[in-house]
Backbone as JSON, one array per atom type, in Angstrom:
{
  "sequence": "MDPLVEAGFHVIVPNQRGFGRSTAPEYVDAYNISYLTADLIALLDHFGYDKATFVGHDWGANIVWSLAMLHPSRVHRLVNLALPYQIRGDQPWTEALEAFFGSDNYIVHFCRQPGVADAILDDNVNRFLGNLFRKNLPAKPPEPGQMMINLALNKMPEGDPIMADADLQVFAESFIHTGLTPSINWYRNLDRNWEILGHVDPIIHHRTLMIYGEQDAIPKLENIREFVPNIDEISLDCGHWIQQEQPEATTAAILNWLETTS",
  "N": [[0.82, -1.21, 0.0], [1.93, 1.29, 0.8], [3.92, 2.14, -1.22], [2.15, 2.58, -3.38], [0.56, 4.64, -2.41], [2.53, 6.58, -2.08], [3.05, 7.02, -4.73], [0.93, 8.52, -5.44], [-1.65, 7.5, -5.42], [-4.96, 6.91, -4.15], [-5.53, 4.5, -1.93], [-7.71, 1.92, -1.26], [-8.54, -0.62, 0.88], [-10.62, -2.9, 1.57], [-12.01, -5.04, 4.15], [-13.82, -7.56, 2.93], [-17.3, -8.62, 2.9], [-17.94, -11.08, 5.35], [-15.32, -11.5, 6.02], [-12.42, -10.69, 8.06], [-13.23, -8.09, 10.28], [-15.56, -7.37, 9.16], [-19.04, -7.1, 8.09], [-20.92, -10.09, 8.47], [-23.2, -11.77, 7.11], [-25.74, -14.25, 7.87], [-27.18, -15.86, 6.07], [-26.78, -17.89, 3.16], [-27.11, -16.95, 0.5], [-26.45, -14.29, 0.67], [-23.9, -13.9, -0.1], [-23.58, -13.89, -2.81], [-22.5, -12.98, -6.16], [-23.68, -10.61, -6.99], [-24.15, -9.15, -4.63], [-21.51, -9.01, -3.59], [-20.11, -7.52, -5.51], [-21.67, -5.22, -5.5], [-21.08, -4.2, -3.0], [-18.54, -3.14, -3.43], [-19.1, -1.14, -5.26], [-20.62, 0.46, -3.61], [-18.61, 1.37, -1.94], [-17.18, 3.03, -3.7], [-19.15, 4.97, -4.1], [-19.34, 5.96, -1.5], [-16.86, 7.25, -1.15], [-17.01, 9.04, -3.17], [-16.25, 8.55, -5.84], [-16.4, 8.11, -9.37], [-15.35, 5.98, -10.8], [-12.8, 3.4, -10.54], [-9.5, 1.87, -10.35], [-9.33, -1.55, -9.96], [-8.01, -4.11, -7.91], [-7.34, -7.52, -7.55], [-6.87, -10.71, -5.95], [-7.02, -14.15, -6.56], [-9.96, -15.25, -5.15], [-10.64, -12.6, -4.84], [-9.87, -11.68, -7.34], [-11.74, -13.02, -8.89], [-14.04, -11.59, -8.17], [-13.37, -9.06, -9.13], [-13.17, -9.53, -11.92], [-15.88, -10.13, -12.36], [-17.07, -7.76, -11.52], [-16.31, -6.0, -13.52], [-17.92, -6.89, -15.56], [-20.54, -6.71, -14.55], [-20.78, -4.08, -13.65], [-19.65, -2.2, -15.61], [-19.25, 0.54, -16.17], [-18.25, 1.63, -13.87], [-15.69, 0.87, -13.54], [-12.3, 1.5, -14.03], [-9.64, 0.43, -14.63], [-8.24, -2.93, -14.49], [-6.48, -5.07, -12.29], [-5.4, -8.23, -11.88], [-4.53, -11.11, -9.97], [-3.23, -14.38, -10.02], [-5.78, -15.82, -10.44], [-7.1, -16.35, -13.53], [-9.39, -14.98, -16.02], [-12.58, -16.5, -15.83], [-14.22, -18.7, -17.83], [-17.59, -18.81, -18.68], [-19.28, -21.61, -19.07], [-21.61, -24.0, -20.57], [-22.51, -25.49, -18.49], [-23.35, -25.32, -15.05], [-20.96, -24.08, -12.65], [-20.29, -25.65, -10.33], [-21.27, -28.17, -10.98], [-19.7, -28.7, -13.22], [-17.14, -28.78, -12.06], [-17.45, -30.99, -10.37], [-17.9, -33.02, -12.23], [-15.42, -33.08, -13.48], [-13.39, -33.18, -11.49], [-14.4, -34.75, -9.42], [-16.2, -35.79, -6.39], [-14.71, -35.18, -4.15], [-13.42, -32.84, -4.58], [-12.65, -29.71, -3.2], [-14.35, -27.47, -3.48], [-16.69, -28.58, -4.51], [-17.29, -30.28, -2.37], [-17.72, -28.37, -0.32], [-20.15, -27.34, -1.22], [-21.87, -29.53, -1.52], [-21.86, -30.81, 0.92], [-22.76, -29.19, 3.27], [-21.57, -27.55, 6.17], [-19.88, -29.58, 7.12], [-17.04, -29.37, 6.45], [-16.79, -26.81, 7.47], [-17.0, -27.06, 10.28], [-14.72, -28.58, 10.93], [-12.61, -26.98, 10.03], [-13.07, -24.71, 11.61], [-12.41, -25.73, 14.1], [-9.71, -25.97, 13.87], [-8.26, -23.63, 13.2], [-5.75, -22.18, 13.34], [-3.85, -24.17, 12.62], [-4.83, -24.88, 10.09], [-4.58, -22.45, 8.57], [-1.84, -22.05, 8.84], [-0.86, -24.22, 7.4], [-1.92, -23.67, 4.93], [-0.93, -21.2, 3.92], [1.73, -21.4, 2.45], [4.86, -21.98, 0.73], [7.08, -23.3, -1.86], [6.39, -26.01, -2.0], [6.69, -29.57, -2.01], [6.72, -31.49, -5.01], [4.18, -33.73, -5.65], [1.75, -36.41, -5.96], [-1.74, -35.55, -5.59], [-3.27, -35.82, -2.35], [-5.63, -38.3, -1.19], [-9.07, -37.53, -0.44], [-10.65, -34.55, 0.94], [-9.18, -31.53, 0.14], [-8.96, -29.12, 1.73], [-9.81, -29.93, 4.26], [-7.84, -31.82, 4.76], [-5.65, -30.09, 5.0], [-6.36, -28.77, 7.33], [-6.1, -30.77, 9.22], [-3.56, -31.76, 9.05], [-0.62, -32.4, 10.72], [1.99, -32.1, 10.09], [3.47, -29.79, 8.53], [4.34, -28.85, 5.15], [6.88, -27.57, 2.92], [7.61, -24.01, 3.0], [6.81, -21.35, 5.28], [4.95, -18.44, 4.27], [4.43, -16.13, 5.57], [5.17, -14.1, 8.4], [4.84, -15.18, 11.81], [3.39, -13.35, 13.37], [1.95, -11.89, 11.47], [0.39, -13.91, 10.34], [-1.16, -14.52, 12.51], [-2.92, -12.4, 12.65], [-4.7, -12.99, 10.58], [-5.67, -15.43, 11.6], [-6.95, -14.68, 14.02], [-9.03, -13.15, 13.01], [-10.55, -15.06, 11.58], [-11.2, -16.78, 13.65], [-12.88, -15.13, 15.01], [-15.13, -14.78, 13.26], [-15.65, -17.34, 12.34], [-15.34, -19.94, 9.82], [-17.44, -20.34, 8.07], [-18.76, -18.03, 6.78], [-16.82, -17.27, 4.79], [-16.6, -19.66, 3.35], [-19.13, -19.72, 2.32], [-18.97, -18.09, 0.11], [-18.07, -19.8, -1.93], [-20.29, -21.41, -2.08], [-22.03, -20.05, -3.62], [-21.38, -20.23, -6.24], [-22.86, -21.39, -8.37], [-25.14, -19.8, -8.38], [-23.88, -17.44, -9.09], [-23.06, -18.16, -11.65], [-25.54, -18.21, -12.94], [-26.3, -15.5, -12.67], [-24.3, -14.16, -14.14], [-24.92, -14.97, -16.62], [-26.47, -13.15, -17.88], [-25.14, -10.95, -18.82], [-22.75, -9.07, -20.81], [-20.07, -11.04, -21.78], [-17.57, -10.19, -22.48], [-14.73, -8.41, -21.5], [-13.77, -5.16, -21.7], [-11.99, -3.38, -20.6], [-8.73, -1.92, -19.86], [-6.34, -4.2, -18.73], [-4.31, -5.9, -16.35], [-2.79, -8.97, -15.91], [-1.39, -11.04, -13.53], [0.57, -13.81, -13.14], [1.61, -16.6, -11.1], [4.4, -18.48, -11.69], [4.77, -21.0, -10.59], [2.33, -21.72, -9.73], [-0.54, -23.78, -9.17], [-2.86, -23.21, -10.49], [-3.89, -23.03, -13.77], [-2.78, -21.06, -16.61], [-4.93, -19.1, -18.73], [-5.14, -19.8, -21.91], [-6.53, -18.72, -24.1], [-7.28, -16.21, -23.28], [-7.43, -13.65, -24.37], [-9.57, -13.65, -26.05], [-11.67, -13.04, -24.46], [-10.81, -10.97, -22.88], [-9.68, -8.58, -24.39], [-7.95, -6.37, -24.14], [-5.61, -6.91, -22.6], [-2.67, -7.22, -20.58], [-0.11, -9.5, -19.82], [1.88, -10.94, -17.29], [4.4, -12.94, -15.66], [5.53, -14.11, -12.52], [8.22, -15.53, -10.64], [7.06, -17.59, -8.64], [4.68, -19.11, -6.34], [1.24, -19.63, -5.62], [0.53, -17.59, -3.81], [1.04, -14.77, -4.62], [1.46, -11.96, -4.02], [2.36, -12.11, -1.41], [4.57, -13.79, -1.59], [6.24, -12.56, -3.46], [6.51, -9.65, -2.84], [7.86, -7.15, -3.43], [8.42, -7.36, -6.19], [5.84, -7.7, -7.19], [4.6, -5.28, -6.45], [6.2, -3.5, -7.92], [5.61, -4.32, -10.53], [2.87, -3.72, -10.73], [2.86, -0.92, -10.28], [4.47, -0.02, -12.42], [2.88, -0.76, -14.58], [0.53, 0.73, -14.09], [1.55, 3.28, -14.43], [2.08, 3.35, -17.11], [-0.22, 2.99, -18.49], [-3.57, 4.05, -19.3]],
  "CA": [[0.0, 0.0, 0.0], [2.72, 2.51, 0.94], [4.44, 2.64, -2.5], [1.06, 3.09, -4.2], [0.2, 5.94, -1.85], [3.62, 7.5, -2.41], [2.94, 7.33, -6.16], [-0.18, 9.44, -5.62], [-2.94, 6.82, -5.5], [-5.77, 6.67, -2.96], [-5.65, 3.04, -1.85], [-8.79, 1.45, -0.39], [-8.4, -2.07, 1.03], [-11.68, -3.31, 2.5], [-12.36, -6.41, 4.5], [-15.11, -7.82, 2.3], [-18.26, -9.28, 3.79], [-17.56, -12.42, 5.78], [-13.9, -11.57, 6.36], [-11.96, -9.69, 9.01], [-14.28, -7.66, 11.2], [-16.64, -6.85, 8.35], [-20.33, -7.73, 8.28], [-20.95, -11.49, 8.06], [-24.58, -12.26, 7.14], [-25.86, -15.68, 8.13], [-27.77, -16.65, 4.98], [-25.8, -18.2, 2.12], [-27.3, -16.13, -0.7], [-25.9, -12.96, 0.9], [-22.53, -13.85, -0.6], [-23.51, -14.06, -4.26], [-21.66, -11.98, -6.82], [-24.38, -9.33, -7.05], [-23.88, -8.43, -3.38], [-20.08, -8.76, -3.42], [-19.73, -6.4, -6.38], [-22.39, -4.03, -5.05], [-20.33, -3.65, -1.87], [-17.44, -2.33, -3.96], [-19.71, 0.06, -5.83], [-20.99, 1.31, -2.47], [-17.38, 2.04, -1.49], [-16.95, 4.14, -4.62], [-20.14, 6.02, -3.79], [-18.99, 6.54, -0.2], [-15.72, 8.14, -1.31], [-17.3, 10.01, -4.21], [-15.55, 8.25, -7.1], [-17.19, 7.51, -10.44], [-14.74, 4.7, -11.16], [-11.5, 3.17, -9.92], [-8.76, 0.68, -10.74], [-9.57, -2.59, -8.96], [-6.96, -5.13, -7.84], [-7.83, -8.69, -6.83], [-6.11, -11.96, -5.98], [-7.81, -15.36, -6.4], [-11.38, -14.91, -5.07], [-10.74, -11.18, -5.13], [-9.82, -11.54, -8.79], [-13.05, -13.44, -9.39], [-14.97, -10.49, -7.99], [-12.98, -7.98, -10.03], [-13.63, -9.91, -13.26], [-17.33, -10.02, -12.39], [-17.4, -6.35, -11.39], [-16.15, -5.38, -14.84], [-19.05, -7.29, -16.39], [-21.81, -6.28, -13.96], [-20.76, -2.62, -13.47], [-18.51, -1.77, -16.43], [-19.04, 1.99, -16.18], [-17.62, 2.04, -12.61], [-14.34, 0.31, -13.53], [-11.32, 2.16, -14.89], [-8.72, -0.62, -15.06], [-8.22, -4.13, -13.66], [-5.24, -5.82, -12.04], [-5.77, -9.48, -11.23], [-3.43, -12.01, -9.66], [-3.42, -15.83, -9.8], [-6.96, -16.41, -11.08], [-7.46, -15.69, -14.79], [-10.82, -14.92, -16.37], [-13.25, -17.8, -15.8], [-15.2, -18.8, -18.9], [-18.89, -19.35, -18.28], [-19.7, -22.62, -20.04], [-23.03, -24.38, -20.59], [-22.8, -26.25, -17.27], [-23.02, -24.58, -13.83], [-19.57, -24.33, -12.27], [-20.14, -26.75, -9.38], [-21.48, -29.41, -11.73], [-18.53, -28.91, -14.06], [-16.04, -29.19, -11.19], [-17.7, -32.35, -9.9], [-17.71, -33.93, -13.35], [-14.01, -33.13, -13.86], [-12.5, -33.51, -10.37], [-15.03, -35.68, -8.5], [-16.91, -35.24, -5.24], [-13.78, -34.75, -3.12], [-12.97, -31.47, -4.84], [-13.06, -28.95, -2.01], [-15.48, -26.6, -3.78], [-17.86, -29.47, -4.58], [-17.57, -30.72, -1.0], [-18.34, -27.25, 0.39], [-21.52, -27.14, -1.69], [-22.69, -30.74, -1.38], [-21.89, -31.26, 2.32], [-22.67, -27.98, 4.08], [-21.33, -27.68, 7.6], [-18.88, -30.59, 7.47], [-15.72, -28.74, 6.44], [-16.85, -25.63, 8.33], [-16.74, -27.44, 11.67], [-13.34, -29.04, 11.06], [-11.75, -25.8, 9.89], [-13.27, -23.86, 12.8], [-11.71, -26.35, 15.22], [-8.27, -26.04, 13.6], [-7.99, -22.43, 12.41], [-4.32, -21.86, 13.26], [-3.16, -25.19, 11.83], [-5.3, -24.77, 8.72], [-3.96, -21.3, 7.91], [-0.41, -22.29, 8.79], [-0.59, -25.17, 6.31], [-2.39, -23.11, 3.66], [-0.07, -20.12, 3.44], [3.09, -21.91, 2.36], [5.47, -21.99, -0.6], [8.12, -24.33, -2.08], [5.82, -27.31, -1.65], [7.24, -30.65, -2.83], [5.84, -32.02, -6.06], [3.72, -35.08, -5.37], [0.34, -36.57, -6.34], [-2.67, -35.06, -4.57], [-3.72, -36.8, -1.36], [-7.07, -38.59, -1.24], [-9.88, -36.77, 0.5], [-10.92, -33.13, 0.68], [-7.9, -30.85, 0.34], [-8.98, -28.16, 2.82], [-9.87, -30.7, 5.5], [-6.49, -32.36, 4.95], [-4.79, -29.02, 5.51], [-6.75, -28.47, 8.71], [-5.75, -31.88, 10.1], [-2.16, -32.17, 8.84], [0.25, -31.92, 11.8], [3.35, -32.02, 9.58], [3.43, -28.87, 7.38], [5.36, -29.01, 4.13], [7.3, -26.31, 2.32], [8.05, -22.91, 3.87], [5.77, -20.34, 5.51], [5.12, -17.22, 3.49], [4.16, -14.99, 6.42], [5.64, -14.16, 9.78], [3.81, -15.66, 12.73], [2.55, -12.23, 13.81], [1.02, -11.57, 10.38], [-0.55, -15.02, 10.23], [-2.06, -14.46, 13.64], [-3.98, -11.44, 12.32], [-5.67, -13.76, 9.83], [-6.28, -16.43, 12.47], [-7.87, -14.04, 14.95], [-10.22, -12.74, 12.26], [-11.37, -16.23, 11.29], [-11.75, -17.27, 14.92], [-13.99, -14.21, 15.36], [-16.31, -14.98, 12.41], [-15.8, -18.7, 11.85], [-15.03, -20.1, 8.39], [-18.64, -20.47, 7.24], [-19.0, -16.92, 5.84], [-15.92, -17.32, 3.63], [-16.98, -20.83, 2.55], [-20.37, -19.4, 1.61], [-18.64, -17.54, -1.21], [-18.05, -20.92, -2.85], [-21.64, -21.98, -2.2], [-22.79, -19.21, -4.54], [-20.83, -20.31, -7.59], [-23.89, -21.65, -9.38], [-25.92, -18.56, -8.47], [-23.07, -16.5, -9.88], [-23.13, -18.62, -13.04], [-26.82, -17.74, -13.46], [-26.28, -14.02, -12.73], [-23.41, -13.71, -15.2], [-25.48, -15.36, -17.92], [-27.29, -12.06, -18.41], [-24.3, -9.79, -19.1], [-21.74, -9.22, -21.85], [-18.93, -11.74, -21.19], [-16.3, -9.6, -22.92], [-14.24, -7.31, -20.67], [-13.08, -4.26, -22.61], [-11.1, -2.49, -19.86], [-7.31, -2.25, -19.78], [-6.21, -5.21, -17.67], [-3.04, -6.57, -16.09], [-2.91, -10.29, -15.28], [-0.11, -11.48, -12.98], [0.56, -15.22, -12.81], [2.74, -17.22, -10.44], [4.84, -19.56, -12.57], [4.68, -22.28, -9.9], [0.96, -21.88, -9.25], [-1.27, -24.91, -9.74], [-3.92, -22.69, -11.35], [-3.3, -22.85, -15.11], [-3.07, -19.86, -17.38], [-5.98, -19.25, -19.73], [-4.42, -19.53, -23.16], [-7.33, -17.9, -25.01], [-7.86, -15.14, -22.47], [-7.65, -12.45, -25.17], [-10.9, -13.72, -26.66], [-12.62, -12.48, -23.49], [-10.22, -9.75, -22.31], [-8.79, -8.22, -25.5], [-6.99, -5.32, -23.79], [-4.91, -7.44, -21.44], [-1.23, -7.46, -20.53], [0.13, -10.64, -18.94], [3.24, -11.16, -16.83], [4.54, -14.04, -14.72], [6.58, -14.0, -11.53], [8.73, -16.84, -10.22], [6.5, -17.87, -7.31], [3.5, -19.95, -6.37], [-0.09, -19.04, -5.67], [0.39, -16.4, -2.96], [1.97, -13.93, -5.37], [1.82, -10.72, -3.36], [3.12, -12.42, -0.21], [5.84, -14.43, -1.96], [7.06, -11.62, -4.22], [5.88, -8.35, -2.62], [8.52, -6.05, -4.14], [8.22, -7.54, -7.63], [4.42, -7.47, -7.47], [4.37, -3.83, -6.37], [6.87, -2.85, -9.05], [4.87, -4.64, -11.75], [1.62, -2.96, -10.73], [3.16, 0.51, -10.45], [4.94, 0.22, -13.79], [1.73, -0.87, -15.5], [-0.35, 1.87, -13.87], [2.19, 4.49, -14.96], [2.19, 3.29, -18.58], [-1.54, 2.81, -19.09], [-4.54, 5.1, -18.92]],
  "C": [[0.86, 1.26, 0.0], [3.29, 3.01, -0.39], [3.34, 3.18, -3.41], [0.61, 4.46, -3.71], [1.27, 6.98, -2.21], [3.6, 7.9, -3.88], [1.72, 8.2, -6.47], [-1.56, 8.8, -5.7], [-3.63, 6.81, -4.14], [-6.06, 5.19, -2.92], [-6.71, 2.67, -0.82], [-8.7, -0.07, -0.32], [-9.43, -2.55, 2.03], [-11.56, -4.76, 2.93], [-13.74, -6.66, 3.9], [-16.02, -8.62, 3.23], [-17.86, -10.73, 4.07], [-16.12, -12.56, 6.21], [-13.52, -10.47, 7.34], [-13.05, -9.38, 10.02], [-15.45, -7.03, 10.44], [-17.94, -7.59, 8.65], [-20.31, -9.16, 7.73], [-22.38, -12.02, 8.15], [-24.63, -13.77, 7.3], [-26.34, -16.48, 6.91], [-26.82, -16.73, 3.79], [-25.9, -17.24, 0.95], [-26.72, -14.72, -0.55], [-24.49, -12.8, 0.35], [-22.46, -14.09, -2.11], [-22.86, -12.84, -4.89], [-22.36, -10.64, -6.97], [-24.1, -8.5, -5.8], [-22.4, -8.07, -3.24], [-19.6, -7.6, -4.29], [-20.43, -5.12, -5.96], [-21.7, -3.39, -3.85], [-19.21, -2.74, -2.36], [-17.97, -1.04, -4.6], [-20.12, 1.02, -4.71], [-19.77, 2.03, -1.9], [-17.04, 3.22, -2.39], [-17.9, 5.3, -4.31], [-19.78, 6.72, -2.49], [-17.87, 7.56, -0.33], [-15.9, 9.14, -2.45], [-16.57, 9.81, -5.51], [-16.51, 7.65, -8.12], [-16.67, 6.12, -10.79], [-13.37, 4.59, -10.5], [-10.81, 2.0, -10.62], [-8.9, -0.35, -9.62], [-8.49, -3.67, -9.07], [-7.48, -6.3, -7.03], [-6.92, -9.88, -6.99], [-7.06, -13.13, -5.72], [-9.3, -15.03, -6.32], [-11.59, -13.42, -5.31], [-10.7, -10.91, -6.61], [-11.15, -11.95, -9.42], [-14.06, -12.31, -9.3], [-14.64, -9.34, -8.94], [-13.38, -8.29, -11.47], [-15.15, -9.69, -13.37], [-17.78, -8.56, -12.3], [-17.32, -5.65, -12.74], [-17.29, -5.74, -15.78], [-20.38, -6.74, -15.87], [-21.91, -4.76, -13.84], [-19.63, -2.0, -14.3], [-18.23, -0.28, -16.37], [-18.33, 2.48, -14.91], [-16.18, 1.54, -12.5], [-13.46, 1.07, -14.51], [-10.38, 1.12, -15.5], [-8.8, -1.78, -14.07], [-6.79, -4.61, -13.48], [-5.63, -7.07, -11.28], [-4.57, -10.39, -11.09], [-3.95, -13.42, -9.47], [-4.61, -16.41, -10.56], [-7.28, -15.69, -12.38], [-8.97, -15.64, -14.97], [-11.4, -16.33, -16.41], [-14.36, -17.83, -16.85], [-16.48, -19.43, -18.36], [-19.37, -20.32, -19.36], [-21.19, -22.91, -19.95], [-23.46, -25.07, -19.3], [-22.46, -25.4, -16.04], [-21.67, -25.03, -13.27], [-19.41, -25.5, -11.31], [-20.31, -28.1, -10.08], [-20.26, -29.72, -12.59], [-17.33, -29.38, -13.24], [-16.21, -30.63, -10.71], [-17.47, -33.35, -11.01], [-16.22, -34.13, -13.67], [-13.13, -33.66, -12.74], [-13.09, -34.52, -9.38], [-15.57, -35.0, -7.25], [-15.99, -34.77, -4.12], [-13.18, -33.38, -3.4], [-13.5, -30.56, -3.75], [-14.25, -28.04, -2.28], [-16.76, -27.43, -3.86], [-18.26, -29.91, -3.19], [-18.24, -29.62, -0.2], [-19.82, -27.13, 0.04], [-22.42, -28.34, -1.41], [-22.82, -31.21, 0.07], [-21.76, -30.06, 3.25], [-22.48, -28.28, 5.56], [-20.21, -28.62, 7.98], [-17.49, -29.96, 7.54], [-15.69, -27.54, 7.38], [-16.43, -25.98, 9.75], [-15.29, -27.84, 11.88], [-12.38, -27.86, 10.97], [-11.87, -24.88, 11.1], [-12.52, -24.41, 14.01], [-10.19, -26.33, 15.07], [-7.8, -24.82, 12.81], [-6.49, -22.17, 12.25], [-3.56, -22.88, 12.42], [-3.56, -25.09, 10.35], [-4.59, -23.63, 7.98], [-2.45, -21.48, 7.8], [-0.01, -23.25, 7.69], [-0.97, -24.61, 4.95], [-1.41, -22.11, 3.08], [1.39, -20.57, 3.44], [3.56, -21.91, 0.91], [6.52, -23.1, -0.67], [7.63, -25.71, -1.65], [6.41, -28.4, -2.54], [6.23, -31.14, -3.85], [5.48, -33.46, -5.72], [2.26, -35.19, -5.78], [-0.57, -36.03, -5.23], [-3.1, -36.18, -3.62], [-5.19, -37.1, -1.56], [-7.8, -37.77, -0.19], [-10.0, -35.31, 0.1], [-9.72, -32.31, 1.09], [-7.9, -29.92, 1.55], [-9.06, -28.85, 4.17], [-8.5, -31.31, 5.79], [-5.55, -31.31, 5.51], [-5.09, -28.71, 6.97], [-6.27, -29.54, 9.68], [-4.28, -32.28, 10.03], [-1.25, -31.55, 9.92], [1.7, -31.76, 11.35], [3.36, -31.11, 8.35], [4.6, -29.09, 6.44], [5.72, -27.64, 3.56], [7.7, -25.29, 3.38], [6.91, -21.93, 4.08], [6.02, -19.09, 4.69], [4.88, -15.96, 4.32], [4.8, -15.19, 7.79], [4.49, -14.58, 10.67], [2.85, -14.55, 13.15], [1.53, -11.86, 12.75], [-0.04, -12.66, 10.24], [-1.57, -14.97, 11.35], [-3.19, -13.46, 13.42], [-5.09, -12.15, 11.54], [-6.43, -14.71, 10.76], [-7.3, -15.8, 13.41], [-9.15, -13.59, 14.25], [-11.13, -13.92, 11.99], [-11.94, -16.85, 12.55], [-12.95, -16.42, 15.32], [-15.26, -14.55, 14.58], [-16.63, -16.45, 12.15], [-15.51, -18.74, 10.35], [-16.25, -20.14, 7.51], [-18.88, -19.28, 6.32], [-18.1, -16.97, 4.61], [-16.22, -18.53, 2.75], [-18.26, -20.56, 1.78], [-20.12, -18.72, 0.28], [-18.67, -18.64, -2.26], [-19.46, -21.47, -3.1], [-22.54, -21.14, -3.09], [-22.29, -19.31, -5.98], [-21.9, -20.53, -8.65], [-24.87, -20.48, -9.49], [-25.17, -17.53, -9.31], [-23.1, -16.86, -11.36], [-24.43, -18.14, -13.69], [-26.82, -16.22, -13.65], [-25.46, -13.55, -13.92], [-23.88, -14.16, -16.58], [-26.27, -14.26, -18.59], [-26.47, -10.82, -18.77], [-23.33, -10.12, -20.24], [-20.51, -9.89, -21.25], [-17.57, -11.14, -21.57], [-15.95, -8.41, -22.03], [-13.36, -6.42, -21.54], [-12.07, -3.35, -21.92], [-9.64, -2.9, -20.02], [-7.09, -3.11, -18.55], [-4.78, -5.7, -17.59], [-3.33, -7.87, -15.37], [-1.53, -10.74, -14.84], [-0.25, -12.95, -12.55], [1.76, -15.57, -11.92], [3.15, -18.44, -11.24], [4.69, -20.94, -11.92], [3.27, -22.57, -9.37], [0.3, -23.08, -9.93], [-2.41, -24.45, -10.64], [-3.35, -22.41, -12.73], [-3.64, -21.5, -15.71], [-4.2, -20.16, -18.35], [-5.4, -18.82, -21.07], [-5.2, -18.62, -24.1], [-7.96, -16.71, -24.29], [-8.17, -13.89, -23.3], [-8.99, -12.48, -25.91], [-11.94, -13.05, -25.76], [-12.13, -11.17, -22.88], [-9.21, -9.22, -23.34], [-7.72, -7.2, -25.15], [-6.17, -5.71, -22.56], [-3.41, -7.48, -21.66], [-1.0, -8.56, -19.51], [1.61, -10.7, -18.57], [3.24, -12.34, -15.86], [5.7, -13.76, -13.78], [6.97, -15.39, -11.05], [8.3, -17.12, -8.79], [5.31, -18.79, -7.48], [2.23, -19.15, -6.36], [-0.2, -17.71, -4.92], [1.33, -15.31, -3.45], [2.41, -12.72, -4.57], [2.54, -10.95, -2.03], [4.5, -13.0, -0.54], [6.79, -13.45, -2.64], [6.5, -10.2, -4.06], [6.52, -7.21, -3.4], [8.28, -6.15, -5.63], [6.78, -7.28, -8.03], [4.11, -5.98, -7.47], [4.98, -3.12, -7.55], [6.1, -3.09, -10.35], [3.58, -3.82, -11.84], [1.87, -1.49, -10.97], [3.6, 0.82, -11.86], [3.78, 0.2, -14.77], [0.79, 0.32, -15.34], [0.22, 3.14, -14.49], [2.23, 4.52, -16.48], [0.86, 3.02, -19.26], [-2.47, 3.95, -18.63], [-5.95, 4.57, -19.03]]
}
């Protein structure tokens, strides 16, 4: 944030609904993409901005992609990390994931077995986050079972931590406060989001920067220009947690792109 502020930008970094100390509604539908994007538009209205450059990582990137489709006039530019544009096919996303990866896929499990993973993750917040936020993981076949539950129960972490204990504790205290259910409810709206996005133009015309981690398990979208024609793509030598693993390089890439685009 500091280098962006020093470069003259007003940086707004909200805890989105269900995270941090933000509002965490109880009902699942409260986390669909219409509400998540409307929250960002409300922030623009609060600060008196017609539009802004939005930056997102993973689920945040998913929201930024959707924001550009649902509220195109309120978006100036996009910067997304890790998660490329997600093509809306003929099959709802949860069904497609189940057909391709099976019922143990963590997103499918979240949707098909509500409450099961929530309870296990809530009972093991510190271990779960400590196992999740890691880099330099050894290459090996995926373990059987639900990946997120495995992370919550694994007493032998692999790879290296990407955050200091004090920083990780900020995350842990937030999730202990709200529980994991609000954040898991984001996944439980994937098929609602699929329906909502079926009524908008799927082409994103804004200037866009996509930052990949070369070691990330999430694949690049080779035909991304069919859906995001004004995109620039770069890759950094890191895994999924790009901004934590390569903070200086990420900041430099974003600043350079912002200074050379309009």
